[in-house]
């Protein structure tokens, strides 16, 4: 069925794989050299403790990146898998009948984000980093009759491609730094 038909089945929108891969790779590139450098420099923080912290941080980042948006005839809902504790990331649900308007807000970096305003005045952030964002916006327009012509994603895919390219270069430098650290450790 199409988004404009009277009934739509439940549609699930997950975070874009490009965004997920880029952010996880950047995290790895920024953190994995630290235990090796800690060992070489005899830093006061033991490498084992850093590995534990890196592991916890990776799981936390991955949990954030498991956000999914579900839309159906009743409304829109942002959820996380059952293994993500609700105190860490809380989802939300909003029936279409409660949507009053879609309000743009400027970010500190000059971009635009959009919030659903409910009839009772609460604001719900429109998820903008999902794969199929244009289709999500079409469904929102079909279900709420709000004009979404000017609604665009916060970041374009080319921005994440550039960040991924820089991250891959950083991973190459990391490989060199780790190899150098391991070599110097073996020499001492």
mmCIF file of C-alpha atoms in Angstrom:
data_model
loop_
_atom_site.group_PDB
_atom_site.id
_atom_site.type_symbol
_atom_site.label_atom_id
_atom_site.label_comp_id
_atom_site.label_asym_id
_atom_site.label_seq_id
_atom_site.Cartn_x
_atom_site.Cartn_y
_atom_site.Cartn_z
ATOM 1 C CA UNK A 1 0.000 0.000 0.000
ATOM 2 C CA UNK A 2 1.140 3.559 -0.511
ATOM 3 C CA UNK A 3 1.513 6.197 2.169
ATOM 4 C CA UNK A 4 -1.462 8.094 0.723
ATOM 5 C CA UNK A 5 -3.879 5.184 1.002
ATOM 6 C CA UNK A 6 -6.432 5.112 3.776
ATOM 7 C CA UNK A 7 -4.671 2.290 5.630
ATOM 8 C CA UNK A 8 -0.948 1.813 5.894
ATOM 9 C CA UNK A 9 0.673 -1.206 7.418
ATOM 10 C CA UNK A 10 3.198 -0.613 10.133
ATOM 11 C CA UNK A 11 6.351 0.845 8.624
ATOM 12 C CA UNK A 12 9.637 0.666 10.506
ATOM 13 C CA UNK A 13 12.430 3.156 9.850
ATOM 14 C CA UNK A 14 15.848 2.424 11.296
ATOM 15 C CA UNK A 15 18.841 4.682 11.556
ATOM 16 C CA UNK A 16 20.664 4.976 8.243
ATOM 17 C CA UNK A 17 23.379 2.288 7.922
ATOM 18 C CA UNK A 18 25.786 4.943 6.612
ATOM 19 C CA UNK A 19 25.344 6.975 9.803
ATOM 20 C CA UNK A 20 25.601 3.922 12.054
ATOM 21 C CA UNK A 21 28.784 2.609 10.367
ATOM 22 C CA UNK A 22 30.377 6.068 10.302
ATOM 23 C CA UNK A 23 29.751 6.807 13.977
ATOM 24 C CA UNK A 24 30.804 3.352 15.200
ATOM 25 C CA UNK A 25 33.966 3.505 13.063
ATOM 26 C CA UNK A 26 34.792 6.976 14.352
ATOM 27 C CA UNK A 27 34.375 5.770 17.935
ATOM 28 C CA UNK A 28 36.728 2.865 17.278
ATOM 29 C CA UNK A 29 39.262 5.121 15.548
ATOM 30 C CA UNK A 30 39.255 7.574 18.444
ATOM 31 C CA UNK A 31 39.434 5.071 21.306
ATOM 32 C CA UNK A 32 41.235 1.840 20.313
ATOM 33 C CA UNK A 33 44.765 3.367 20.257
ATOM 34 C CA UNK A 34 44.392 4.617 23.848
ATOM 35 C CA UNK A 35 45.212 1.356 25.698
ATOM 36 C CA UNK A 36 48.286 0.824 23.515
ATOM 37 C CA UNK A 37 49.463 4.379 24.102
ATOM 38 C CA UNK A 38 48.733 4.010 27.817
ATOM 39 C CA UNK A 39 51.005 0.984 27.981
ATOM 40 C CA UNK A 40 53.854 2.596 26.025
ATOM 41 C CA UNK A 41 53.792 5.822 28.016
ATOM 42 C CA UNK A 42 53.293 4.080 31.371
ATOM 43 C CA UNK A 43 50.217 6.224 31.981
ATOM 44 C CA UNK A 44 48.584 6.014 35.429
ATOM 45 C CA UNK A 45 45.440 4.482 33.889
ATOM 46 C CA UNK A 46 46.025 0.772 33.165
ATOM 47 C CA UNK A 47 45.236 -0.458 29.619
ATOM 48 C CA UNK A 48 42.808 -3.059 31.000
ATOM 49 C CA UNK A 49 40.677 -0.323 32.535
ATOM 50 C CA UNK A 50 40.693 1.553 29.249
ATOM 51 C CA UNK A 51 39.579 -1.585 27.369
ATOM 52 C CA UNK A 52 36.668 -1.993 29.802
ATOM 53 C CA UNK A 53 35.685 1.668 29.358
ATOM 54 C CA UNK A 54 35.954 1.407 25.565
ATOM 55 C CA UNK A 55 33.740 -1.702 25.600
ATOM 56 C CA UNK A 56 31.098 -0.032 27.760
ATOM 57 C CA UNK A 57 31.199 3.077 25.586
ATOM 58 C CA UNK A 58 30.817 1.011 22.410
ATOM 59 C CA UNK A 59 27.750 -0.785 23.787
ATOM 60 C CA UNK A 60 26.242 2.552 24.887
ATOM 61 C CA UNK A 61 26.843 4.113 21.462
ATOM 62 C CA UNK A 62 25.443 1.054 19.705
ATOM 63 C CA UNK A 63 22.344 1.249 21.945
ATOM 64 C CA UNK A 64 21.754 4.858 20.917
ATOM 65 C CA UNK A 65 22.119 3.868 17.262
ATOM 66 C CA UNK A 66 19.410 1.176 17.509
ATOM 67 C CA UNK A 67 16.638 3.774 17.530
ATOM 68 C CA UNK A 68 13.761 2.900 15.249
ATOM 69 C CA UNK A 69 10.673 4.802 14.188
ATOM 70 C CA UNK A 70 7.405 2.955 13.702
ATOM 71 C CA UNK A 71 4.433 4.518 11.948
ATOM 72 C CA UNK A 72 1.013 3.040 11.373
ATOM 73 C CA UNK A 73 -2.593 4.183 11.053
ATOM 74 C CA UNK A 74 -2.673 5.187 14.724
ATOM 75 C CA UNK A 75 0.464 7.289 15.054
ATOM 76 C CA UNK A 76 4.232 7.535 15.213
ATOM 77 C CA UNK A 77 6.443 5.892 17.789
ATOM 78 C CA UNK A 78 10.176 6.002 18.553
ATOM 79 C CA UNK A 79 11.399 2.812 20.195
ATOM 80 C CA UNK A 80 14.536 0.953 21.195
ATOM 81 C CA UNK A 81 15.112 -2.803 21.518
ATOM 82 C CA UNK A 82 14.208 -4.456 24.824
ATOM 83 C CA UNK A 83 17.872 -4.786 25.836
ATOM 84 C CA UNK A 84 18.274 -0.981 25.946
ATOM 85 C CA UNK A 85 17.245 0.173 29.435
ATOM 86 C CA UNK A 86 14.507 2.810 29.426
ATOM 87 C CA UNK A 87 16.479 5.020 31.839
ATOM 88 C CA UNK A 88 19.220 5.204 29.182
ATOM 89 C CA UNK A 89 17.106 5.924 26.092
ATOM 90 C CA UNK A 90 13.415 6.541 26.389
ATOM 91 C CA UNK A 91 11.176 6.341 23.356
ATOM 92 C CA UNK A 92 7.915 8.151 22.779
ATOM 93 C CA UNK A 93 4.596 7.664 21.054
ATOM 94 C CA UNK A 94 2.236 10.203 19.528
ATOM 95 C CA UNK A 95 -1.156 9.468 17.948
ATOM 96 C CA UNK A 96 -1.765 11.251 14.643
ATOM 97 C CA UNK A 97 -4.902 12.837 16.093
ATOM 98 C CA UNK A 98 -2.780 14.598 18.754
ATOM 99 C CA UNK A 99 -0.376 16.190 16.260
ATOM 100 C CA UNK A 100 -1.086 19.902 16.123
ATOM 101 C CA UNK A 101 1.800 21.070 13.905
ATOM 102 C CA UNK A 102 5.368 20.434 12.819
ATOM 103 C CA UNK A 103 7.562 23.262 14.088
ATOM 104 C CA UNK A 104 11.115 24.008 12.830
ATOM 105 C CA UNK A 105 13.836 25.005 15.297
ATOM 106 C CA UNK A 106 17.379 26.184 14.557
ATOM 107 C CA UNK A 107 20.287 24.205 15.923
ATOM 108 C CA UNK A 108 23.429 25.749 17.348
ATOM 109 C CA UNK A 109 25.263 24.823 14.149
ATOM 110 C CA UNK A 110 22.749 26.590 11.899
ATOM 111 C CA UNK A 111 20.737 23.548 10.837
ATOM 112 C CA UNK A 112 17.016 22.956 11.218
ATOM 113 C CA UNK A 113 15.305 20.268 13.244
ATOM 114 C CA UNK A 114 11.579 19.713 13.436
ATOM 115 C CA UNK A 115 9.355 18.999 16.397
ATOM 116 C CA UNK A 116 5.858 17.599 16.453
ATOM 117 C CA UNK A 117 3.736 19.793 18.708
ATOM 118 C CA UNK A 118 0.917 17.909 20.356
ATOM 119 C CA UNK A 119 -2.486 19.321 21.253
ATOM 120 C CA UNK A 120 -1.348 19.633 24.886
ATOM 121 C CA UNK A 121 1.796 21.597 23.923
ATOM 122 C CA UNK A 122 4.436 18.859 24.272
ATOM 123 C CA UNK A 123 7.219 18.695 21.684
ATOM 124 C CA UNK A 124 8.528 15.483 20.083
ATOM 125 C CA UNK A 125 11.647 15.546 17.912
ATOM 126 C CA UNK A 126 11.069 14.283 14.363
ATOM 127 C CA UNK A 127 13.756 11.608 13.799
ATOM 128 C CA UNK A 128 15.788 12.889 10.860
ATOM 129 C CA UNK A 129 18.614 10.361 10.513
ATOM 130 C CA UNK A 130 16.534 7.382 9.473
ATOM 131 C CA UNK A 131 16.880 5.512 6.208
ATOM 132 C CA UNK A 132 13.850 6.364 4.074
ATOM 133 C CA UNK A 133 13.367 9.814 5.596
ATOM 134 C CA UNK A 134 11.529 11.123 2.511
ATOM 135 C CA UNK A 135 9.010 8.276 2.799
ATOM 136 C CA UNK A 136 8.578 8.948 6.526
ATOM 137 C CA UNK A 137 7.833 12.601 5.774
ATOM 138 C CA UNK A 138 5.288 11.576 3.113
ATOM 139 C CA UNK A 139 3.498 9.391 5.657
ATOM 140 C CA UNK A 140 3.499 12.243 8.191
ATOM 141 C CA UNK A 141 1.945 14.552 5.594
ATOM 142 C CA UNK A 142 -0.661 11.960 4.586
ATOM 143 C CA UNK A 143 -1.680 11.270 8.185
ATOM 144 C CA UNK A 144 -1.617 14.831 9.551
ATOM 145 C CA UNK A 145 -2.318 17.012 6.493
ATOM 146 C CA UNK A 146 0.686 19.140 7.513
ATOM 147 C CA UNK A 147 2.649 20.502 4.558
ATOM 148 C CA UNK A 148 6.075 18.848 4.720
ATOM 149 C CA UNK A 149 7.395 20.164 1.394
ATOM 150 C CA UNK A 150 10.264 22.070 3.016
ATOM 151 C CA UNK A 151 11.251 19.365 5.535
ATOM 152 C CA UNK A 152 14.759 18.098 4.734
ATOM 153 C CA UNK A 153 17.116 15.807 6.659
ATOM 154 C CA UNK A 154 19.466 17.525 9.104
ATOM 155 C CA UNK A 155 22.612 16.095 7.467
ATOM 156 C CA UNK A 156 22.992 15.016 3.875
ATOM 157 C CA UNK A 157 24.555 11.616 3.048
ATOM 158 C CA UNK A 158 27.618 13.260 1.458
ATOM 159 C CA UNK A 159 28.488 14.763 4.850
ATOM 160 C CA UNK A 160 28.641 11.308 6.409
ATOM 161 C CA UNK A 161 30.598 9.970 3.423
ATOM 162 C CA UNK A 162 33.240 12.658 3.992
ATOM 163 C CA UNK A 163 33.318 11.849 7.714
ATOM 164 C CA UNK A 164 33.621 8.135 6.906
ATOM 165 C CA UNK A 165 36.516 8.864 4.525
ATOM 166 C CA UNK A 166 38.311 10.878 7.224
ATOM 167 C CA UNK A 167 37.614 8.109 9.723
ATOM 168 C CA UNK A 168 39.174 5.508 7.411
ATOM 169 C CA UNK A 169 42.283 7.707 7.122
ATOM 170 C CA UNK A 170 42.357 7.997 10.906
ATOM 171 C CA UNK A 171 42.119 4.205 11.189
ATOM 172 C CA UNK A 172 45.201 3.909 8.954
ATOM 173 C CA UNK A 173 47.089 6.287 11.244
ATOM 174 C CA UNK A 174 45.807 4.298 14.229
ATOM 175 C CA UNK A 175 47.197 1.103 12.687
ATOM 176 C CA UNK A 176 50.589 2.777 12.344
ATOM 177 C CA UNK A 177 50.445 4.128 15.931
ATOM 178 C CA UNK A 178 49.470 0.734 17.351
ATOM 179 C CA UNK A 179 52.187 -1.056 15.351
ATOM 180 C CA UNK A 180 54.739 1.489 16.576
ATOM 181 C CA UNK A 181 53.535 1.089 20.164
ATOM 182 C CA UNK A 182 53.741 -2.705 19.965
ATOM 183 C CA UNK A 183 57.207 -2.551 18.405
ATOM 184 C CA UNK A 184 58.517 -0.190 21.089
ATOM 185 C CA UNK A 185 57.023 -2.366 23.815
ATOM 186 C CA UNK A 186 58.831 -5.431 22.435
ATOM 187 C CA UNK A 187 62.134 -3.554 22.277
ATOM 188 C CA UNK A 188 62.059 -2.660 25.972
#
